Coordinates of C-alpha atoms in Angstrom, one line a residue:
Chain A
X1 CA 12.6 5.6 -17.4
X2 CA 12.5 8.4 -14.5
X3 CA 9.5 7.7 -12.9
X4 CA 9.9 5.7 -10.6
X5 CA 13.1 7.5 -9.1
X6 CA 10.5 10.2 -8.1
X7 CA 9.3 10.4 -4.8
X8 CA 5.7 10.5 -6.1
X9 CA 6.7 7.2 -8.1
X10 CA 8.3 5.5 -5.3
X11 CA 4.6 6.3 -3.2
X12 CA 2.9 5.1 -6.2
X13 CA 5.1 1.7 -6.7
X14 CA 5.5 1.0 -2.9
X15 CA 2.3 1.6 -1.9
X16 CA 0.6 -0.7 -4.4
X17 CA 3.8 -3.6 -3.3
X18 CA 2.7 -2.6 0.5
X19 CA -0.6 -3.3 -0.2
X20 CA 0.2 -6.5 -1.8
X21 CA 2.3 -7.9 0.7
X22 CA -0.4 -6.8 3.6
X23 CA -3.3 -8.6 1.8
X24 CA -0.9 -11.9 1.3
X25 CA 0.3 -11.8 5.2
X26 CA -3.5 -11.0 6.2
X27 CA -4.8 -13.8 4.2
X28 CA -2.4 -16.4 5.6
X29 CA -2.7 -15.2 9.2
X30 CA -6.4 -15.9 8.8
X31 CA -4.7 -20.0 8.3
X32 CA -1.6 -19.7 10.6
X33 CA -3.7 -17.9 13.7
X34 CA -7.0 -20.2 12.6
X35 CA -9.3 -17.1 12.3
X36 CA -13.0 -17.8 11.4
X37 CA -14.9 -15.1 13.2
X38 CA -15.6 -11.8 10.9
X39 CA -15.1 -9.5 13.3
X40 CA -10.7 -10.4 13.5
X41 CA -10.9 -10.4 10.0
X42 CA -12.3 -7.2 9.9
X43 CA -9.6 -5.5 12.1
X44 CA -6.8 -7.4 10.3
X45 CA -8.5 -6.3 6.4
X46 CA -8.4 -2.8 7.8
X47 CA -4.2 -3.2 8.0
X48 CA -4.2 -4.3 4.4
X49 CA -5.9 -0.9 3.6
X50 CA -4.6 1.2 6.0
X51 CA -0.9 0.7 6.3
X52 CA -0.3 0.6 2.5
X53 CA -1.3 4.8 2.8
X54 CA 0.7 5.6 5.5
X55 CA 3.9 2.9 5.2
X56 CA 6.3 4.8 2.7
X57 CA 6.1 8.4 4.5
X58 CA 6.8 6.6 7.5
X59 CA 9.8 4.9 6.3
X60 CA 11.1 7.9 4.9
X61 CA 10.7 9.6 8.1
X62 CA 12.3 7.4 10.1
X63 CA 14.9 6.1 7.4
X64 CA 15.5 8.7 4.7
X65 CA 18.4 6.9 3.0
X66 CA 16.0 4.3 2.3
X67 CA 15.0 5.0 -1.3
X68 CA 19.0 4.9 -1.9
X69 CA 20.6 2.8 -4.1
X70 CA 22.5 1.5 -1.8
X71 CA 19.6 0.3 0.4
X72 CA 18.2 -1.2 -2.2
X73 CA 21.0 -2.6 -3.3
X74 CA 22.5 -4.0 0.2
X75 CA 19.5 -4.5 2.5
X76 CA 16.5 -4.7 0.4
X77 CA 14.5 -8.0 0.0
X78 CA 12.6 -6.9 -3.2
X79 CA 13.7 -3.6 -5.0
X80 CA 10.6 -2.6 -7.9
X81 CA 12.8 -1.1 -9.4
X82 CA 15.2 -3.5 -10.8
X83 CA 11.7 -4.2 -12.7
X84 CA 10.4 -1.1 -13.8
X85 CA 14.0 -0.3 -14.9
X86 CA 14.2 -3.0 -17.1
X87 CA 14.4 -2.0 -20.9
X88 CA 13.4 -4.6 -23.3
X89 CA 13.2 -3.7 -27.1
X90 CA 13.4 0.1 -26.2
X91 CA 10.4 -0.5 -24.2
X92 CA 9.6 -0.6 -20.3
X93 CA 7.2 -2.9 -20.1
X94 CA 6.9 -3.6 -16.4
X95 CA 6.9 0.4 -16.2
X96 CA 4.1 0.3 -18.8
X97 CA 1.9 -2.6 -16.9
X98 CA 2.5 -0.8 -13.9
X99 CA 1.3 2.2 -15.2
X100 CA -1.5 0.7 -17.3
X101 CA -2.7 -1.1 -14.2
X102 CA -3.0 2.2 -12.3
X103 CA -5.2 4.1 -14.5
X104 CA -6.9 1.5 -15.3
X105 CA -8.1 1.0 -11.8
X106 CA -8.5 4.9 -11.5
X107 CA -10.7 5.2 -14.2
X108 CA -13.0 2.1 -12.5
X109 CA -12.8 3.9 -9.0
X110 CA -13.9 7.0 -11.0
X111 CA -16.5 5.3 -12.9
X112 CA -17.9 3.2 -10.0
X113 CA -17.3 5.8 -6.6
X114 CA -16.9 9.7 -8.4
X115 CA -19.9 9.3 -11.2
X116 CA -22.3 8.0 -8.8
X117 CA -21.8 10.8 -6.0
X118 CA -22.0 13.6 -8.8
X119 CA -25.2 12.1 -10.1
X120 CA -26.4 11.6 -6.7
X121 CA -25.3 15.1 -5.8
X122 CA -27.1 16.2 -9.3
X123 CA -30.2 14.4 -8.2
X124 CA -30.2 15.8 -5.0
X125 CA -30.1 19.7 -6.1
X126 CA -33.1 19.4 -8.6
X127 CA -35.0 17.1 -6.2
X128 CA -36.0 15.7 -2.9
X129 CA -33.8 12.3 -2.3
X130 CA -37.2 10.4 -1.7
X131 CA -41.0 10.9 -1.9
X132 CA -41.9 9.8 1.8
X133 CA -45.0 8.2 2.6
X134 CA -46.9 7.5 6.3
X135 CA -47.8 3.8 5.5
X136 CA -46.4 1.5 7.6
X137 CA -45.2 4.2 9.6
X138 CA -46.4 3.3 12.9
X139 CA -45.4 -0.2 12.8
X140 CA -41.9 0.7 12.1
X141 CA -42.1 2.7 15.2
X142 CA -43.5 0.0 17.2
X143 CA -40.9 -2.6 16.0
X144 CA -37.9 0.1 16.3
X145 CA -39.5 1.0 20.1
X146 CA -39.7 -2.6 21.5
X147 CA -36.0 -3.4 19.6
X148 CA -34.5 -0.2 20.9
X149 CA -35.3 -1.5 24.3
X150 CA -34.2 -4.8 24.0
X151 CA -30.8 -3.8 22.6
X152 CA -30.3 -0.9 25.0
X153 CA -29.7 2.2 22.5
X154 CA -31.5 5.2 21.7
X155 CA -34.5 5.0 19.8
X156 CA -33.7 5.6 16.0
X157 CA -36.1 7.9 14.2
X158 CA -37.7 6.1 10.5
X159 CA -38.7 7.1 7.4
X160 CA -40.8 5.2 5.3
X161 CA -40.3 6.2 1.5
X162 CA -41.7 5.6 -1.5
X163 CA -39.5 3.3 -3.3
X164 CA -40.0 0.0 -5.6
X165 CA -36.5 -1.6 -4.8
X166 CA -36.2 -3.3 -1.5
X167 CA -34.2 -0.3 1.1
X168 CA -32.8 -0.9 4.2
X169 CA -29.9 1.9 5.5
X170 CA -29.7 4.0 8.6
X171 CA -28.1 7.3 8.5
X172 CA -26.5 10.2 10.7
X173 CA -23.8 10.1 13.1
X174 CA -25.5 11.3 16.4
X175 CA -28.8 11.0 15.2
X176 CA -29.8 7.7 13.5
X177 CA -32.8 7.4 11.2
X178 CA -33.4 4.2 9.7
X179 CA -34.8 4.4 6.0
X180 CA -36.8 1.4 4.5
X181 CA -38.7 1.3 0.8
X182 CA -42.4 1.0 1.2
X183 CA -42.5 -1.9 -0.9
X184 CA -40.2 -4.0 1.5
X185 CA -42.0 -2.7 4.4
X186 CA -44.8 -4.7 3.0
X187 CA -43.2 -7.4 2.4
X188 CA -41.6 -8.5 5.4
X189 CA -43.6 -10.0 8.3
X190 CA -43.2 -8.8 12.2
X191 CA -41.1 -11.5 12.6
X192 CA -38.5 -10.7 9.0
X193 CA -39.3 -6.8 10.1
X194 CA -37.8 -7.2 13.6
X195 CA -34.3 -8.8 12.6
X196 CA -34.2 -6.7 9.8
X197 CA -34.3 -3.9 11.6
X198 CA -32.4 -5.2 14.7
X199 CA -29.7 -5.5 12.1
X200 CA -29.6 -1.9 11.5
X201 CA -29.6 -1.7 14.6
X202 CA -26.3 -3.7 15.5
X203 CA -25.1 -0.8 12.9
X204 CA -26.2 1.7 15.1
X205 CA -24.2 0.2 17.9
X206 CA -21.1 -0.5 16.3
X207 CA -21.1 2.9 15.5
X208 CA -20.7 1.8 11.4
X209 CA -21.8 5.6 10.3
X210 CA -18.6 6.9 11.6
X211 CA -16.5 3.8 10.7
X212 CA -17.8 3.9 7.5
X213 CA -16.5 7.3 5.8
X214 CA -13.5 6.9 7.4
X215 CA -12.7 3.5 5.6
X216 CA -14.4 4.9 2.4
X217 CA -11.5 7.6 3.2
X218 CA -8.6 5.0 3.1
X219 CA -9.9 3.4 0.0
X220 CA -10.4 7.0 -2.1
X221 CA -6.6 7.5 -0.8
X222 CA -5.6 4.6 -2.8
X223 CA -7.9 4.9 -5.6
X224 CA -5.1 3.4 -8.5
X225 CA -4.4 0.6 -5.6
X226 CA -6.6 -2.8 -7.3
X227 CA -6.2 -4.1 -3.6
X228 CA -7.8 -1.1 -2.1
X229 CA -10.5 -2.0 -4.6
X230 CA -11.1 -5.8 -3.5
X231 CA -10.1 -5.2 0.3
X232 CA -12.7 -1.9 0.6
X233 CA -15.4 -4.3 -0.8
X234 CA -14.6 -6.8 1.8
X235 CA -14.3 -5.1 4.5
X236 CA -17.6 -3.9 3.9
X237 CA -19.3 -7.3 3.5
X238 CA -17.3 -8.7 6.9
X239 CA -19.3 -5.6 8.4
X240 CA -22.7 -6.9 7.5
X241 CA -21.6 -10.3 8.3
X242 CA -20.6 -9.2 11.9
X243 CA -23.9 -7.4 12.4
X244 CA -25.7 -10.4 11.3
X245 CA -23.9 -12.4 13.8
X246 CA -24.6 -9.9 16.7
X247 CA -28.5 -9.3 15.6
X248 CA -29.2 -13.3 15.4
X249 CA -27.3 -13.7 18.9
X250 CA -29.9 -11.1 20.2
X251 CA -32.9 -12.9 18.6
X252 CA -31.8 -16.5 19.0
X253 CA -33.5 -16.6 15.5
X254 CA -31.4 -17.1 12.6
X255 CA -34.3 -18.1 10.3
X256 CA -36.2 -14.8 11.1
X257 CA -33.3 -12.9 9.5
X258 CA -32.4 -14.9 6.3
X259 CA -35.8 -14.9 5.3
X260 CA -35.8 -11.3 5.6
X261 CA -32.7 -10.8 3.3
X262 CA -34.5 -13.0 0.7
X263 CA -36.6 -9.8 0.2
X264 CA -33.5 -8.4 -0.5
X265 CA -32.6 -9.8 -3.5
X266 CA -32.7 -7.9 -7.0
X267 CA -34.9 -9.1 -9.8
X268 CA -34.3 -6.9 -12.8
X269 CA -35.7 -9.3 -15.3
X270 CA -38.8 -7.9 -13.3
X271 CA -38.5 -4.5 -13.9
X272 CA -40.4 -2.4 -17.0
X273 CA -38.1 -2.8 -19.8
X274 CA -37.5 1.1 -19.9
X275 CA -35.9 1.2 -16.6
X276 CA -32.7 -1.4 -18.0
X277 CA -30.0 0.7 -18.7
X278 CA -28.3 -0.1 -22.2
X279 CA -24.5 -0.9 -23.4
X280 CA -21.9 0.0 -20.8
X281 CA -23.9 0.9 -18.0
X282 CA -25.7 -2.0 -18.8
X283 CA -23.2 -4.2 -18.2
X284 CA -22.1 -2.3 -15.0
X285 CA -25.5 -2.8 -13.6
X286 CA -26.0 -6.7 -14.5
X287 CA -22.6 -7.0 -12.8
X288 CA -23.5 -5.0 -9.5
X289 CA -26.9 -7.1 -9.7
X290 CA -25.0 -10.4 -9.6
X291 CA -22.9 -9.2 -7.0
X292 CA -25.4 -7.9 -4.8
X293 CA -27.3 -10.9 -5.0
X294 CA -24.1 -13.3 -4.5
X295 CA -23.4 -11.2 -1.3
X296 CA -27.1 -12.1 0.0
X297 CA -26.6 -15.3 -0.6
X298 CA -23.8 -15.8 1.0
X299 CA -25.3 -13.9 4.1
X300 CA -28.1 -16.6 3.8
X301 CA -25.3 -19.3 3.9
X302 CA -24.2 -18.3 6.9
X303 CA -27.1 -17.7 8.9
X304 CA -27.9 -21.4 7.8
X305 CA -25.2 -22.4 9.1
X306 CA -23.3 -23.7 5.8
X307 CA -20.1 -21.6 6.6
X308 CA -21.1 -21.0 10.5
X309 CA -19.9 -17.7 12.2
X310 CA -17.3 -19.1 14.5
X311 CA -16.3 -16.4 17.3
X312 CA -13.3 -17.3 18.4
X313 CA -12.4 -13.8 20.2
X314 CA -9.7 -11.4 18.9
X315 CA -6.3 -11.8 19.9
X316 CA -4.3 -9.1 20.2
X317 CA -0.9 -11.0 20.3
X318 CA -1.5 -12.7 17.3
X319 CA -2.9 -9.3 15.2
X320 CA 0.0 -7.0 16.5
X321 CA 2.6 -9.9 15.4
X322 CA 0.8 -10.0 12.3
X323 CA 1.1 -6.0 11.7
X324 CA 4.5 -5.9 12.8
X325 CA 5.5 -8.5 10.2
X326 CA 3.8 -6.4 7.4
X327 CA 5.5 -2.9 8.7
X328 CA 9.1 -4.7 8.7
X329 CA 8.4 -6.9 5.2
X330 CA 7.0 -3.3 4.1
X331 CA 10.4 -1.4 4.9
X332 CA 12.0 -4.2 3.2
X333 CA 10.3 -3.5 -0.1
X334 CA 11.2 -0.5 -1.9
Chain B
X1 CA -10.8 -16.8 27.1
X2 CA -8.8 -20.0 27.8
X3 CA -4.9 -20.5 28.0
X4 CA -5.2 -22.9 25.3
X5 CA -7.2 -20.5 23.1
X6 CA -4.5 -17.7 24.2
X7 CA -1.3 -19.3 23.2
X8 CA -0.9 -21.8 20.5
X9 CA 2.7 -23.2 18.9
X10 CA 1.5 -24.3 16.4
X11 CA 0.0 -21.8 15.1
X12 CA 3.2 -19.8 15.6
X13 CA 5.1 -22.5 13.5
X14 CA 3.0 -22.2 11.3
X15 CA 3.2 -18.1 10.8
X16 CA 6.9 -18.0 11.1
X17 CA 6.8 -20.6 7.8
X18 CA 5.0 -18.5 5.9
X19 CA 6.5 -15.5 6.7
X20 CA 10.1 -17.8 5.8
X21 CA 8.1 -18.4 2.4
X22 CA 7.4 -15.2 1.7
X23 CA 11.0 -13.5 2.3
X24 CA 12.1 -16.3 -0.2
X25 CA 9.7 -15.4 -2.6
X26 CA 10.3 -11.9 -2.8
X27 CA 14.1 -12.5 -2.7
X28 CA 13.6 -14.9 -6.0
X29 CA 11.5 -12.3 -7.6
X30 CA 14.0 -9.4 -6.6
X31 CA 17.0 -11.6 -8.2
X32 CA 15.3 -13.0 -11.7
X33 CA 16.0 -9.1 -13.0
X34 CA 19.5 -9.8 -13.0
X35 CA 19.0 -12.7 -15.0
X36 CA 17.1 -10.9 -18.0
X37 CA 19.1 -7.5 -17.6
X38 CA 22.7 -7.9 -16.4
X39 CA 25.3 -5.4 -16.0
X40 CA 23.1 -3.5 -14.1
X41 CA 23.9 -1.8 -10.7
X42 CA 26.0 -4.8 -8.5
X43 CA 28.7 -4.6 -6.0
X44 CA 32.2 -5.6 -7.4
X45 CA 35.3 -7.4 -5.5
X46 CA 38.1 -4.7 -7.1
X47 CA 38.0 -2.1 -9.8
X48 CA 39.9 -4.6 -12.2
X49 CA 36.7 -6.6 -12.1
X50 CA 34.9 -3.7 -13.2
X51 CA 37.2 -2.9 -15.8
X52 CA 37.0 -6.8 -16.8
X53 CA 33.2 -7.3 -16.7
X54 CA 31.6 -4.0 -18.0
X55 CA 32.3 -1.7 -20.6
X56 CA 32.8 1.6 -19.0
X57 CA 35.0 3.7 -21.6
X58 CA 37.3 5.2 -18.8
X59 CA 37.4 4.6 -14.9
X60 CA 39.2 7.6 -13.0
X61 CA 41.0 6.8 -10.2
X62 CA 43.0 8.9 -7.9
X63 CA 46.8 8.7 -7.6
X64 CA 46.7 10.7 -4.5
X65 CA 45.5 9.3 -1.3
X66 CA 46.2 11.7 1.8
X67 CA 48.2 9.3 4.4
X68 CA 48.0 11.3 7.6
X69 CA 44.1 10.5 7.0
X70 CA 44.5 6.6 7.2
X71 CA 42.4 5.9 4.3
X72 CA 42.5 2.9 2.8
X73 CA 43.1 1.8 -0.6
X74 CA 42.4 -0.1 -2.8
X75 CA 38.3 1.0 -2.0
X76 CA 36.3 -0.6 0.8
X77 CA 33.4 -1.0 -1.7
X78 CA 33.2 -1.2 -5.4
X79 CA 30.0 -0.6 -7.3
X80 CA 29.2 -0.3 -11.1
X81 CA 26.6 -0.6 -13.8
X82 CA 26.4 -0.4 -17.7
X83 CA 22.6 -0.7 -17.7
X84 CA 20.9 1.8 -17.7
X85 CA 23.7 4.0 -17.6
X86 CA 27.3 3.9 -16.8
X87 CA 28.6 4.8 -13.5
X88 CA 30.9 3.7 -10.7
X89 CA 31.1 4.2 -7.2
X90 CA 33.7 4.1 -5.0
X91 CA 33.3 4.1 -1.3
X92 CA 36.6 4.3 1.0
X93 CA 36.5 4.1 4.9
X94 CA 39.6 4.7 7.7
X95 CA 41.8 1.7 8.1
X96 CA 40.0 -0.8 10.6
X97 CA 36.7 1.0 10.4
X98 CA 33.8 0.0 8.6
X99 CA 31.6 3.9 7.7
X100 CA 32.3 5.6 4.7
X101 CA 34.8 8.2 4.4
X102 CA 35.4 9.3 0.9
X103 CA 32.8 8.4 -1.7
X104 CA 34.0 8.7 -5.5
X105 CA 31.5 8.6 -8.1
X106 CA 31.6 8.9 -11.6
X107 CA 28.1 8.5 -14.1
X108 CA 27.1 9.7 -17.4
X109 CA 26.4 13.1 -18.1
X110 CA 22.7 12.3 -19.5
X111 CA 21.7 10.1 -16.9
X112 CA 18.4 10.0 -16.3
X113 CA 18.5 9.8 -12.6
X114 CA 21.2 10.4 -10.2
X115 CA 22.8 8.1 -7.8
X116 CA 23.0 9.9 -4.5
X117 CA 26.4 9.2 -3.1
X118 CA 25.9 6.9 0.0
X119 CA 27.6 9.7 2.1
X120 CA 24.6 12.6 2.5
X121 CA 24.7 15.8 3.0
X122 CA 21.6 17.2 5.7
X123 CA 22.3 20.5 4.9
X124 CA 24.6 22.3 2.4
X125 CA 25.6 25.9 0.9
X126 CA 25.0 27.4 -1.8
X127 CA 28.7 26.2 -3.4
X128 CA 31.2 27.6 -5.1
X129 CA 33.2 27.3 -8.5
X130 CA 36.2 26.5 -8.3
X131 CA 39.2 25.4 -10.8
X132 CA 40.8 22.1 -10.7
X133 CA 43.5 21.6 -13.1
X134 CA 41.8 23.8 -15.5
X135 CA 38.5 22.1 -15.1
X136 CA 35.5 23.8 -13.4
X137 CA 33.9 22.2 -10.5
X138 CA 31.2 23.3 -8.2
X139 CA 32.6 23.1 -4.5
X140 CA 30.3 23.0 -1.5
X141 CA 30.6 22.4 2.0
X142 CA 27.5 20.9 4.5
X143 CA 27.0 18.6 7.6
X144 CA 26.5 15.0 7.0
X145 CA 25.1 12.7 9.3
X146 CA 25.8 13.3 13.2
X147 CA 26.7 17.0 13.1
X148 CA 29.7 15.7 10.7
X149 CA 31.2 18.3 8.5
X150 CA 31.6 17.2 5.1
X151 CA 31.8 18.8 1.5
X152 CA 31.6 17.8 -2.0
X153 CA 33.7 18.4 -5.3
X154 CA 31.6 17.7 -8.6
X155 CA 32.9 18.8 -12.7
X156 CA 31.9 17.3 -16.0
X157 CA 34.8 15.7 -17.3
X158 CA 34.1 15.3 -21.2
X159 CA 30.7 13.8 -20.8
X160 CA 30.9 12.3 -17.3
X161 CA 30.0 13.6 -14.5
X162 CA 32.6 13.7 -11.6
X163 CA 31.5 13.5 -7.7
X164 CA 33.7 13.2 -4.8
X165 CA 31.7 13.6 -1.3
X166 CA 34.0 13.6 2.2
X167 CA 33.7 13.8 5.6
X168 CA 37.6 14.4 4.9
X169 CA 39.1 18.7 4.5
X170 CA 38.2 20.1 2.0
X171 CA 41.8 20.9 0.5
X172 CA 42.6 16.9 0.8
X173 CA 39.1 16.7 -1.3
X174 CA 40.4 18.9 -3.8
X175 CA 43.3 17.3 -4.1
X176 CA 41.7 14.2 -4.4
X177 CA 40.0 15.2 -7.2
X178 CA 43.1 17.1 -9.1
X179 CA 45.2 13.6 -9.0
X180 CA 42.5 11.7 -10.7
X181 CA 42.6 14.5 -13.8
X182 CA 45.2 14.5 -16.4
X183 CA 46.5 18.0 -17.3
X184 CA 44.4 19.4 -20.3

């Protein structure tokens, strides 16, 4: 089997192993450095994805006998492809996993990131994104005038819209608007509205809108990597979890919050049977329900203080040891 | 931020063991292969273990080792496979020097991949053909690593393909090469 002798193969194999050997150094650097607080484990998830894309052109810059045999052979400390070479029964069947396990994951980042921003972009051609509607409009002004104060930032503009699913997102780069669903609007209280919204806030000053697309970047990059997959996804939720932190430190209200992200949760036993979508899809949705709901309550958790937010403080010494070790374990694998 | 909080043993202990751990894990998993598929690409003591341990139908060797270039014989390094092809490489360096000199390399003509010999060439010509005892062989000169000139000497002899690569001149390759070939 050629494949992996390619340089295209050796990205392929290396970048996946990378990746692998990043997310078990992060994970036991969270033990060894006794790392609680979200916001380290943010910054050390983003070398899991990171690196992985960028590790094997580097190497080969700086080293490029190291695809040789005779690195491999003499200085490696794991060599892929002494596996994918192996021939069993006329059959490579580490090859075959590895390549099985690829697409399979390709076709999953196509079906769960590509499809969705085609239908969206579909949508968005025939129609107007939402139907927006002035109710509750000046409160959210009001709440987003007094918060924007208190927190020190630029006023945010809103837009109320017409939607039966509780939505909560802010959007732009220099200019933010926050968007919330009618429905939820009407369901939280001053009180639930305020941390809600201070929340999206935090987001505003954490600059997550430019953070965002450029992590979104790294994980399209590795779209056949399955720990792009599950480190993306985290990443993502230690964000919200770091801007829950932030907004309840502002409030001194941790209550105020989790009630407001029990409006949050999704209740599609509710819904008119016509709107379940069948089979596949089906599935896909029950599974991304569960999920969603999972991460709320886990949120919930937290701000209860069942798995409290410890912040410790990031420590450089400790996170550039940590990256070091996963650049030189990283040359080490080919 | 407190100097407790700052610096920690323990916690450095503690990182340096599972960093230990993990080197040993990937060195297991990087050695089971050779347990399932042996004869694959290893280092060998001599070219008589070679001959002893694989089945390689014929191992050329050269008769002819320039002496004014103090290279040493028998080869500094010996390396050989069955699995998934057969090849062997010989590496020779200067007496009392460690870098390769001379690389000699001989794999099957329908190899699926090619070994690079360890001695490489940054920039080459084009090459040309030349005839060594009868045989054709491509000939080209380059720079290796450091500014180094070097060249390379490479023929398919009956099914196996025949490399020599040299920081070494290029009539001393040649000749190389033409003691390592009986006459057709």
């Amino acid at each position: 089997m050629s494949w992996p002798h390619t340089v295209i193969g050796a990205y392929l194999t290396q970048s996946v192993l990378h990746a692998f050997v990043a997310l078990i150094l992060v994970e036991v650097s969270f033990h060894a450095w006794e790392i609680d607080d979200h916001l380290s484990k943010f910054r050390y998830r983003l070398l899991t994805l990171g690196l992985p894309v960028v590790m094997f052109p580097l190497f080969q810059l700086i080293s490029p006998d190291r695809g040789s045999w005779h690195f491999r052979l003499s200085f490696a400390l794991f060599d892929s492809q002494r596996w994918l070479d192996m021939k069993v029964m006329d059959l490579y069947p580490f090859s075959l996993a590895f390549i099985l396990l690829a697409c399979g994951f390709t076709v999953l980042f196509a079906l769960q990131e590509v499809l969705p921003l085609f239908r969206y972009r579909r949508h968005s051609e025939t129609e107007k994104e939402y139907e927006t509607t002035g109710e509750g409009a000046a409160r959210m002004d009001a709440v987003l005038e007094e918060i924007s104060k208190e927190a020190g930032v630029t006023k945010p503009s809103s837009l109320v819209i017409r939607e039966p699913h509780p939505i909560l997102y802010t959007r732009g780069f220099r200019k933010h608007t926050v968007i919330i669903s009618g429905s939820l609007l009407r369901r939280l209280n001053d009180r639930q509205l305020r941390a809600a919204l201070l929340h999206e806030m935090v987001h505003i000053m954490r600059g997550s809108s430019l953070k965002t697309p450029f992590i979104y970047l790294l994980r399209m990059l590795m779209f056949y990597n399955p720990v792009s997959l599950v480190e993306f996804r985290r990443i993502m939720q230690d964000e919200e979890f770091i801007c829950d932190a932030i907004a309840t430190s502002i409030t001194g209200n941790p209550a105020a919050l989790s009630s407001a992200l029990a409006a949050f949760y999704y209740h599609p036993e509710t819904e008119p049977a016509g709107d379940h979508e069948e089979g596949l899809a089906g599935v896909k949705d029950r599974v991304e329900t569960h999920s969603h709901n999972i991460m709320i309550d886990e949120r919930i958790d937290k701000l209860h203080g069942v798995d409290p937010i410890v912040t410790d403080g990031f420590r450089p010494f400790p996170f550039l040891l940590t990256a070091a070790v996963i650049l030189l374990a990283g040359y080490l694998v080919v | 931020m407190s100097l407790e909080k700052r610096f920690r043993p323990h916690q450095f202990i503690k990182f340096g063991f599972i960093v230990f751990v993990m080197a040993a894990v990937l060195a297991l998993l990087n050695w089971m292969p050779t347990l399932i598929q042996q004869h694959r690409l290893q280092r060998f003591g001599s070219i008589d273990e070679v001959r002893k341990e694989l089945h390689i139908s014929k191992i050329y060797l050269p008769t002819y080792i320039p002496e004014g270039l103090n290279l040493a014989w028998p080869p500094s390094e010996v390396y050989a496979q069955d699995t998934p092809f057969a090849a062997c490489i010989m590496q020779f360096s200067f007496r009392g020097r460690k870098e390769t000199e001379l690389v000699i390399q001989q794999a099957a003509a329908d190899a699926p991949y090619r070994l690079e010999p360890a001695i490489r060439i940054r920039k080459r010509d084009a090459g040309n053909t030349i005839t060594v005892k009868d045989r054709k062989a491509l000939f080209v000169r380059g720079v290796c690593d450091r500014e180094v000139p070097c060249c390379q000497l490479t023929w398919d002899e009956g099914g196996t393909i025949i490399t020599l690569t040299g920081k070494i001149p290029a009539r001393e390759i040649v000749r190389i090469a033409a003691s390592m070939l009986p006459e057709k």
